[in-house]
PDB file of C-alpha atoms in Angstrom:
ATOM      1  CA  UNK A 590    -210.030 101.586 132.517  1.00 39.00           C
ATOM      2  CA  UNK A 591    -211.860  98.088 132.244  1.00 44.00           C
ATOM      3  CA  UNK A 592    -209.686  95.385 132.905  1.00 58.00           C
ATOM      4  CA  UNK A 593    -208.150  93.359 129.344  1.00 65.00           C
ATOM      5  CA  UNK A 594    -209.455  89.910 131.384  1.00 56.00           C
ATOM      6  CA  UNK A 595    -212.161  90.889 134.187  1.00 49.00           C
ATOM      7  CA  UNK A 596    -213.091  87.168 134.702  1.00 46.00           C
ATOM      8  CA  UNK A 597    -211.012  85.353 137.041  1.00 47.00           C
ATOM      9  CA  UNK A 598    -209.851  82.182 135.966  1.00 47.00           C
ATOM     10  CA  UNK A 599    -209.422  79.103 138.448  1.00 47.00           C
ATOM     11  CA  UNK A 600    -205.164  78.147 137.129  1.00 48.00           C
ATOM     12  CA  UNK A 601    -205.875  74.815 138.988  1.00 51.00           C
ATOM     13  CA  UNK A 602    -209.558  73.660 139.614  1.00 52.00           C
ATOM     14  CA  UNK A 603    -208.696  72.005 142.898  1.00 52.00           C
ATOM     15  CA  UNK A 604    -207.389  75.130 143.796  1.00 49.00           C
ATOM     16  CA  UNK A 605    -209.516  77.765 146.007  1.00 42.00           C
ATOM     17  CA  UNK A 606    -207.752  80.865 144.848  1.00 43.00           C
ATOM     18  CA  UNK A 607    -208.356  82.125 141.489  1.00 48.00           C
ATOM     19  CA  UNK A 608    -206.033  83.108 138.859  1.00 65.00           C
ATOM     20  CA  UNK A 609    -206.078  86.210 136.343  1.00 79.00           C
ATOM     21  CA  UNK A 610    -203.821  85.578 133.201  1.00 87.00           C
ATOM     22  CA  UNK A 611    -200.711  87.925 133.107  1.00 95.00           C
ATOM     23  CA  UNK A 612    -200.050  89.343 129.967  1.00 97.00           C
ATOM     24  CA  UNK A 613    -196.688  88.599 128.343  1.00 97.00           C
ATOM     25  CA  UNK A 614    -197.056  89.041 124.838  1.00 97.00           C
ATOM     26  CA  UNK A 615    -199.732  91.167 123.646  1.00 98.00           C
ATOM     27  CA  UNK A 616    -201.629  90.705 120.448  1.00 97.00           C
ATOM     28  CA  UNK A 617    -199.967  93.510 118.589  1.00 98.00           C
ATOM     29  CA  UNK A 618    -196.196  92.306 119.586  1.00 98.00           C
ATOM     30  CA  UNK A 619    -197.633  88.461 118.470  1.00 98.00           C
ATOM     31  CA  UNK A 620    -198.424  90.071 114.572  1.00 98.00           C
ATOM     32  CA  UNK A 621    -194.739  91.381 114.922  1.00 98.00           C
ATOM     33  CA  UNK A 622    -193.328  87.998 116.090  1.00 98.00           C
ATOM     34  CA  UNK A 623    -195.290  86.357 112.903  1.00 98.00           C
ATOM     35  CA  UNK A 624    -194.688  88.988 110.248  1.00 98.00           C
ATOM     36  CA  UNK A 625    -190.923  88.510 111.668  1.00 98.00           C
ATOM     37  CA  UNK A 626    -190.884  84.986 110.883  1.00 98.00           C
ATOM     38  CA  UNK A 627    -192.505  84.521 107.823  1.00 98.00           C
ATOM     39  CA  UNK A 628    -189.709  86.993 106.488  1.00 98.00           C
ATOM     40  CA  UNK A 629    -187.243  84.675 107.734  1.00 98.00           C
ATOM     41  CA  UNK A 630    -188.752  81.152 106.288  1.00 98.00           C
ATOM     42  CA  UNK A 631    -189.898  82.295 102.779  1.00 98.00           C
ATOM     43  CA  UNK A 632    -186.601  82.130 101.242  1.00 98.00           C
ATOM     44  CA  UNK A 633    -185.484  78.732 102.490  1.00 97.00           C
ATOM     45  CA  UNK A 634    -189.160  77.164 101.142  1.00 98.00           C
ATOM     46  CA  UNK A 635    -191.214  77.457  97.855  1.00 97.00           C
ATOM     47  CA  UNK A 636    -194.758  77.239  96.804  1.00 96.00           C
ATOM     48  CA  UNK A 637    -194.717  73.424  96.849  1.00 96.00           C
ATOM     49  CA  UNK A 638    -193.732  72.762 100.408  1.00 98.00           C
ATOM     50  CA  UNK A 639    -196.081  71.788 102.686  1.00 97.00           C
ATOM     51  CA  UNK A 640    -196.544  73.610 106.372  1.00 97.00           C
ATOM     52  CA  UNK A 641    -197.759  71.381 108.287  1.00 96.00           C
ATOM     53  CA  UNK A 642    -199.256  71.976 112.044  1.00 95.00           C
ATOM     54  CA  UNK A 643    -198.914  70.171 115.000  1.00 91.00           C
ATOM     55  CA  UNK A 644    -202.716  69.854 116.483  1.00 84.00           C
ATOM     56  CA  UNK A 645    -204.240  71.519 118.478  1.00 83.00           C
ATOM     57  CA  UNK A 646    -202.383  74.294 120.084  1.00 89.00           C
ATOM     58  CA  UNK A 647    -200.154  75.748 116.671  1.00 93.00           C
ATOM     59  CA  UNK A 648    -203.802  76.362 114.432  1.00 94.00           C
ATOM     60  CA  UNK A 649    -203.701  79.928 116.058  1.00 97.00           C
ATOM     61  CA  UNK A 650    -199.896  80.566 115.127  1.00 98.00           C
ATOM     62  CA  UNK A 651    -200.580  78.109 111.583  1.00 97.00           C
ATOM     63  CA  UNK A 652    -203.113  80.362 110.601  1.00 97.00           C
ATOM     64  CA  UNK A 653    -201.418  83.520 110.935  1.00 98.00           C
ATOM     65  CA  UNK A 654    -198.104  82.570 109.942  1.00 98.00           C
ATOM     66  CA  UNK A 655    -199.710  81.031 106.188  1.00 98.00           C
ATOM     67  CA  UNK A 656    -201.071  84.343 106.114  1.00 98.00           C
ATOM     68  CA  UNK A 657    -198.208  86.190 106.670  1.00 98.00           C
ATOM     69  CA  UNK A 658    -195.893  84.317 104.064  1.00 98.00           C
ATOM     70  CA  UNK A 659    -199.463  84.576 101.359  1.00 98.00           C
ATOM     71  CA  UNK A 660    -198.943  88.326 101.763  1.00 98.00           C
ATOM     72  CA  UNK A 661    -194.977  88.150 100.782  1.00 97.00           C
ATOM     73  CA  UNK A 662    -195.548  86.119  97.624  1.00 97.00           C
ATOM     74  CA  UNK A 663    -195.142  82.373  99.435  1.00 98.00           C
ATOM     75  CA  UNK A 664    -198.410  80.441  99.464  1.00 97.00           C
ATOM     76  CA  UNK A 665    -197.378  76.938 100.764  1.00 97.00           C
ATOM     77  CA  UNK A 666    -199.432  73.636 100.912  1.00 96.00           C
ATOM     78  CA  UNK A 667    -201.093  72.935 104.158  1.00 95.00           C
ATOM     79  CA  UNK A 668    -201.796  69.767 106.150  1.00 95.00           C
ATOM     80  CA  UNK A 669    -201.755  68.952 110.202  1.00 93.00           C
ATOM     81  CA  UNK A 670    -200.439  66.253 112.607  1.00 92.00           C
ATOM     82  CA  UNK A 671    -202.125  65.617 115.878  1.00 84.00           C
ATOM     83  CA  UNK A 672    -199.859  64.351 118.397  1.00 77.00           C
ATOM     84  CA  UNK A 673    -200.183  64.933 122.083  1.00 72.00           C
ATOM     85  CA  UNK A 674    -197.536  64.189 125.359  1.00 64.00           C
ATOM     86  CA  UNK A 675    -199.667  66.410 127.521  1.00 55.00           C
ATOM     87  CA  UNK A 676    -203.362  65.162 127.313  1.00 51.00           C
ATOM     88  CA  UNK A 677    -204.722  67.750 129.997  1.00 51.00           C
ATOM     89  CA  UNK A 678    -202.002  67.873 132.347  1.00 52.00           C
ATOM     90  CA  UNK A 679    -199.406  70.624 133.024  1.00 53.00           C
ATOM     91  CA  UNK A 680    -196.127  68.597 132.030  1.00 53.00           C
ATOM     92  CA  UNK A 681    -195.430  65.962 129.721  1.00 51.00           C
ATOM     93  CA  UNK A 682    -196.529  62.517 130.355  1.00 50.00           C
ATOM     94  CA  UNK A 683    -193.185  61.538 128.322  1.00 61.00           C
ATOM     95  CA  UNK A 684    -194.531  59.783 125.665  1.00 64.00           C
ATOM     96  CA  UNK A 685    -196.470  61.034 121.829  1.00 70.00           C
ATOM     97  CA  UNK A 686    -199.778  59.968 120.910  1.00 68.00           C
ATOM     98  CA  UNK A 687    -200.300  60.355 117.738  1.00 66.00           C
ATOM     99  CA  UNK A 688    -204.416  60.812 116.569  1.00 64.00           C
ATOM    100  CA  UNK A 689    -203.889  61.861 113.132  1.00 67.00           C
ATOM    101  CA  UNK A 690    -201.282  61.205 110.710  1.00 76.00           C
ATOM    102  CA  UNK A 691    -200.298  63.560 107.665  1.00 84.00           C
ATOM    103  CA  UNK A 692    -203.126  63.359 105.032  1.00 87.00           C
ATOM    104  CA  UNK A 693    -200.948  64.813 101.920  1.00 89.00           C
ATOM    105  CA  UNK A 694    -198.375  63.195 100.107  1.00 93.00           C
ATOM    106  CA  UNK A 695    -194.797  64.497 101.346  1.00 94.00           C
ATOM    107  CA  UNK A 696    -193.168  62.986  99.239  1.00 96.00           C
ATOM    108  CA  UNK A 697    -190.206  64.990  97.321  1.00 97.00           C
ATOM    109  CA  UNK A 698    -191.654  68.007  99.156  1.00 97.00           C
ATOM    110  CA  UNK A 699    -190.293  69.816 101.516  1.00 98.00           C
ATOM    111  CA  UNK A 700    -192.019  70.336 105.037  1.00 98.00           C
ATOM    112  CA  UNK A 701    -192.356  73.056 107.193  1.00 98.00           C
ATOM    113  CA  UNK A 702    -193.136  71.966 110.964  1.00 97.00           C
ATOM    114  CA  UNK A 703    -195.120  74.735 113.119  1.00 97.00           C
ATOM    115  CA  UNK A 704    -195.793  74.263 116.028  1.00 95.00           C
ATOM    116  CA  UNK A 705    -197.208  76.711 119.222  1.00 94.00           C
ATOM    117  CA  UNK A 706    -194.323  75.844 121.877  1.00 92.00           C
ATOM    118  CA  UNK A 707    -191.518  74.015 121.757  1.00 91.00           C
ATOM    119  CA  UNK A 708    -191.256  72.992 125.623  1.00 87.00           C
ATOM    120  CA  UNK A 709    -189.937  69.414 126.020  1.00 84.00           C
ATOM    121  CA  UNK A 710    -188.775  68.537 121.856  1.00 86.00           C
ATOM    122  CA  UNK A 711    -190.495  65.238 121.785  1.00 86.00           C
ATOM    123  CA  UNK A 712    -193.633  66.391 119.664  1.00 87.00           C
ATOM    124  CA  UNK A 713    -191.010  68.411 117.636  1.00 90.00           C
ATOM    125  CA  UNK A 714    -188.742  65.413 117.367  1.00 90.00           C
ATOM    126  CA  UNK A 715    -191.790  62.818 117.036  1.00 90.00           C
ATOM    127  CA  UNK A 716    -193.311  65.166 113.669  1.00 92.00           C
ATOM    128  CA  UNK A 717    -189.508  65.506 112.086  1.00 94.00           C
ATOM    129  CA  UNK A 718    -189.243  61.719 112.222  1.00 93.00           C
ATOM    130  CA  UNK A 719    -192.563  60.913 110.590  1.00 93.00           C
ATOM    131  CA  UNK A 720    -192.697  63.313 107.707  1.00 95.00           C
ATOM    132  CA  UNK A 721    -188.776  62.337 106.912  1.00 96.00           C
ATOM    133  CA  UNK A 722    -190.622  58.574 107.094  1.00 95.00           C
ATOM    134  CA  UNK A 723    -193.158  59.828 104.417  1.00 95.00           C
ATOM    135  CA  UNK A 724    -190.447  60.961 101.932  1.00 96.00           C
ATOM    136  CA  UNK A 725    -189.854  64.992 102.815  1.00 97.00           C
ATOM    137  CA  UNK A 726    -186.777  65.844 101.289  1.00 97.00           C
ATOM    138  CA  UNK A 727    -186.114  68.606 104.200  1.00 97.00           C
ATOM    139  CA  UNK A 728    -188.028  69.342 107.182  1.00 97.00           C
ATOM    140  CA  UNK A 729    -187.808  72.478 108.489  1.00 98.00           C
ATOM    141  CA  UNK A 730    -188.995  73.140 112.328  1.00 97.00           C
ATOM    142  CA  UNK A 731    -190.538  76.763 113.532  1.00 98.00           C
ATOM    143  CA  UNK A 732    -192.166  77.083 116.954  1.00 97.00           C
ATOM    144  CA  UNK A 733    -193.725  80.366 117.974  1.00 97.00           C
ATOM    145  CA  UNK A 734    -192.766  80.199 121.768  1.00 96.00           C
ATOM    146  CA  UNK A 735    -189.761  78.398 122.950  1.00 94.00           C
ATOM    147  CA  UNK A 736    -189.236  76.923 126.788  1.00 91.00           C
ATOM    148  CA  UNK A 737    -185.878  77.565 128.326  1.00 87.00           C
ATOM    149  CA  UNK A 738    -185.408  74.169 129.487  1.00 78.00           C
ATOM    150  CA  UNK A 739    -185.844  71.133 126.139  1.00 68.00           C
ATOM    151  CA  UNK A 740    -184.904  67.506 127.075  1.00 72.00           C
ATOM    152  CA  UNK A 741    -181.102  67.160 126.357  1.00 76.00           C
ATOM    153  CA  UNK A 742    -181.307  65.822 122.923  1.00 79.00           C
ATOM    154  CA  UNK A 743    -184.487  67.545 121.657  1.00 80.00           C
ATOM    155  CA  UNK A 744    -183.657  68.882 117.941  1.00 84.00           C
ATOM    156  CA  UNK A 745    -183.047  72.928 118.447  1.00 91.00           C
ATOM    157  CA  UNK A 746    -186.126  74.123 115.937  1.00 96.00           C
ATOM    158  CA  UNK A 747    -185.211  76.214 112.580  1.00 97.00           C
ATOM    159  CA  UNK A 748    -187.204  79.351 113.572  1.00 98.00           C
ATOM    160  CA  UNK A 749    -188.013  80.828 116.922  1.00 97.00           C
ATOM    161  CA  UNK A 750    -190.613  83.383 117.489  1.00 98.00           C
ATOM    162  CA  UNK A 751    -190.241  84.183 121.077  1.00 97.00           C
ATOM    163  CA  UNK A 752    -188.074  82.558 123.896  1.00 96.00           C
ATOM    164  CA  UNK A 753    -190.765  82.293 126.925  1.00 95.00           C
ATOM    165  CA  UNK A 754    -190.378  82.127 130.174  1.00 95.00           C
ATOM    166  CA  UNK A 755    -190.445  79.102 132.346  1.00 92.00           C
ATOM    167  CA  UNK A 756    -194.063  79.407 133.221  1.00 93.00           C
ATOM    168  CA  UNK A 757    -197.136  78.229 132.865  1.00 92.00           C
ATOM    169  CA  UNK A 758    -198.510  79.997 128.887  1.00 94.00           C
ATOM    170  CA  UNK A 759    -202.621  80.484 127.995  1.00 95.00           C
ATOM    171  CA  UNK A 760    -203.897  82.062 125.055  1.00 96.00           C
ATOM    172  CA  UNK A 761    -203.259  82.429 121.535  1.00 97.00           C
ATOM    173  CA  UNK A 762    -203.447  78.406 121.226  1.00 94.00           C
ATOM    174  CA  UNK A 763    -202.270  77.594 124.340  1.00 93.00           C
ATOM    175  CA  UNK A 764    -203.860  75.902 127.225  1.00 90.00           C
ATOM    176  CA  UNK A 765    -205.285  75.138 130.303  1.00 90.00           C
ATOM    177  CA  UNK A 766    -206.655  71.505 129.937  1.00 88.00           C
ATOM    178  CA  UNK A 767    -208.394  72.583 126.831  1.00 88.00           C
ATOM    179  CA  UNK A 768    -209.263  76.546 127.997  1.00 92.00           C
ATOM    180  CA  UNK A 769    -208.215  80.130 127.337  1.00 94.00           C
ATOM    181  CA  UNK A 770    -206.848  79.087 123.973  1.00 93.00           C
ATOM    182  CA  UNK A 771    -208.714  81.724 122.686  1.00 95.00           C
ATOM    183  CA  UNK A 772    -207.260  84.625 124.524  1.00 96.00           C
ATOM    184  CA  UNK A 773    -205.472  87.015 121.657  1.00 96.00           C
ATOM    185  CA  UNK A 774    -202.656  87.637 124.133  1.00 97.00           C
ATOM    186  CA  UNK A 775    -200.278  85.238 125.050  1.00 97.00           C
ATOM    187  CA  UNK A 776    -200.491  84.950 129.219  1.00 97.00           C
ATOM    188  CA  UNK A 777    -198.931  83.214 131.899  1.00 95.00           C
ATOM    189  CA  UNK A 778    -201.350  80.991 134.485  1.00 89.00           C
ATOM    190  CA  UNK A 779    -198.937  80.451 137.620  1.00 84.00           C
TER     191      UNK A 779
END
């Protein structure tokens, strides 16, 4: 049987020993996961809130989760936020950057925050503060993967799609300074 990732994978570039990602959650159990949570957020939102994803990791999880409320009857309004407090590194630098603000009007609206991992809070924390700025009535918070370990007072997200493990997650959205996003499976690198 051929191998699910036969190229190895260098987890840190300085490193001499390569890396093969270790499965964790597997495409099929990710569709669960999704189909799980868009049962869970439809009836707290309506037709006129917006989802709005935190850039660039949560497009993967974004895209599937509009998806899965479209096919229950919700079909939301959809905008992004790019903010960043890892650049390329493997923790937090302990500050957000944010690149790109909200480009739709929130006001009145509700908002629905996704996001790929919820690890630290402070993008989570940073993207609740700014739509309630731009007039979002209520702002709800979903993360796919959530981190054991959250600064102290990080706000605890709506929604929850998996709680990870401690370690270092590639693939579906998540990264290695920019790689394996792509990989359909979610993995751990360490």
């Amino acid at each position: 049987m051929a191998e699910r990732y036969p190229l190895r994978i260098m987890a840190d570039p300085s490193s001499p020993t390569p890396a093969k990602p270790e499965i964790l959650l597997s495409e099929a159990e990710i569709a669960q996961v999704v189909a799980r949570l868009a049962e869970e957020i439809a009836p707290v939102i309506d037709d006129e809130t917006v989802a709005a994803v935190l850039l660039t990791g949560g497009l993967w999880f974004a895209a599937d989760l509009t998806r899965a409320l479209s096919r229950i009857g919700r079909h939301v309004r959809f905008d992004a936020l790019w903010l960043a407090s890892y650049g390329d590194e493997k923790t937090s630098r302990g500050r957000i950057d944010t690149y790109a603000n909200f480009q739709r009007s929130l006001e009145g609206r509700k908002v629905l925050i996704l996001d790929d991992v919820f690890d630290t809070g402070l993008s989570l924390a940073e993207a609740v503060r700014i739509a309630k700025e731009k007039g979002a009535t209520e702002v709800f918070t979903c993360v796919f993967a959530r981190k054991p370990f959250p600064l102290p007072d990080a706000p605890e997200p709506n929604f929850v799609g998996w709680h990870a493990p401690n370690r270092f997650l590639v693939g579906y959205g998540l990264d290695n300074a920019g790689a394996l996003r792509g990989l359909p499976d979610i993995c751990a690198l360490d």
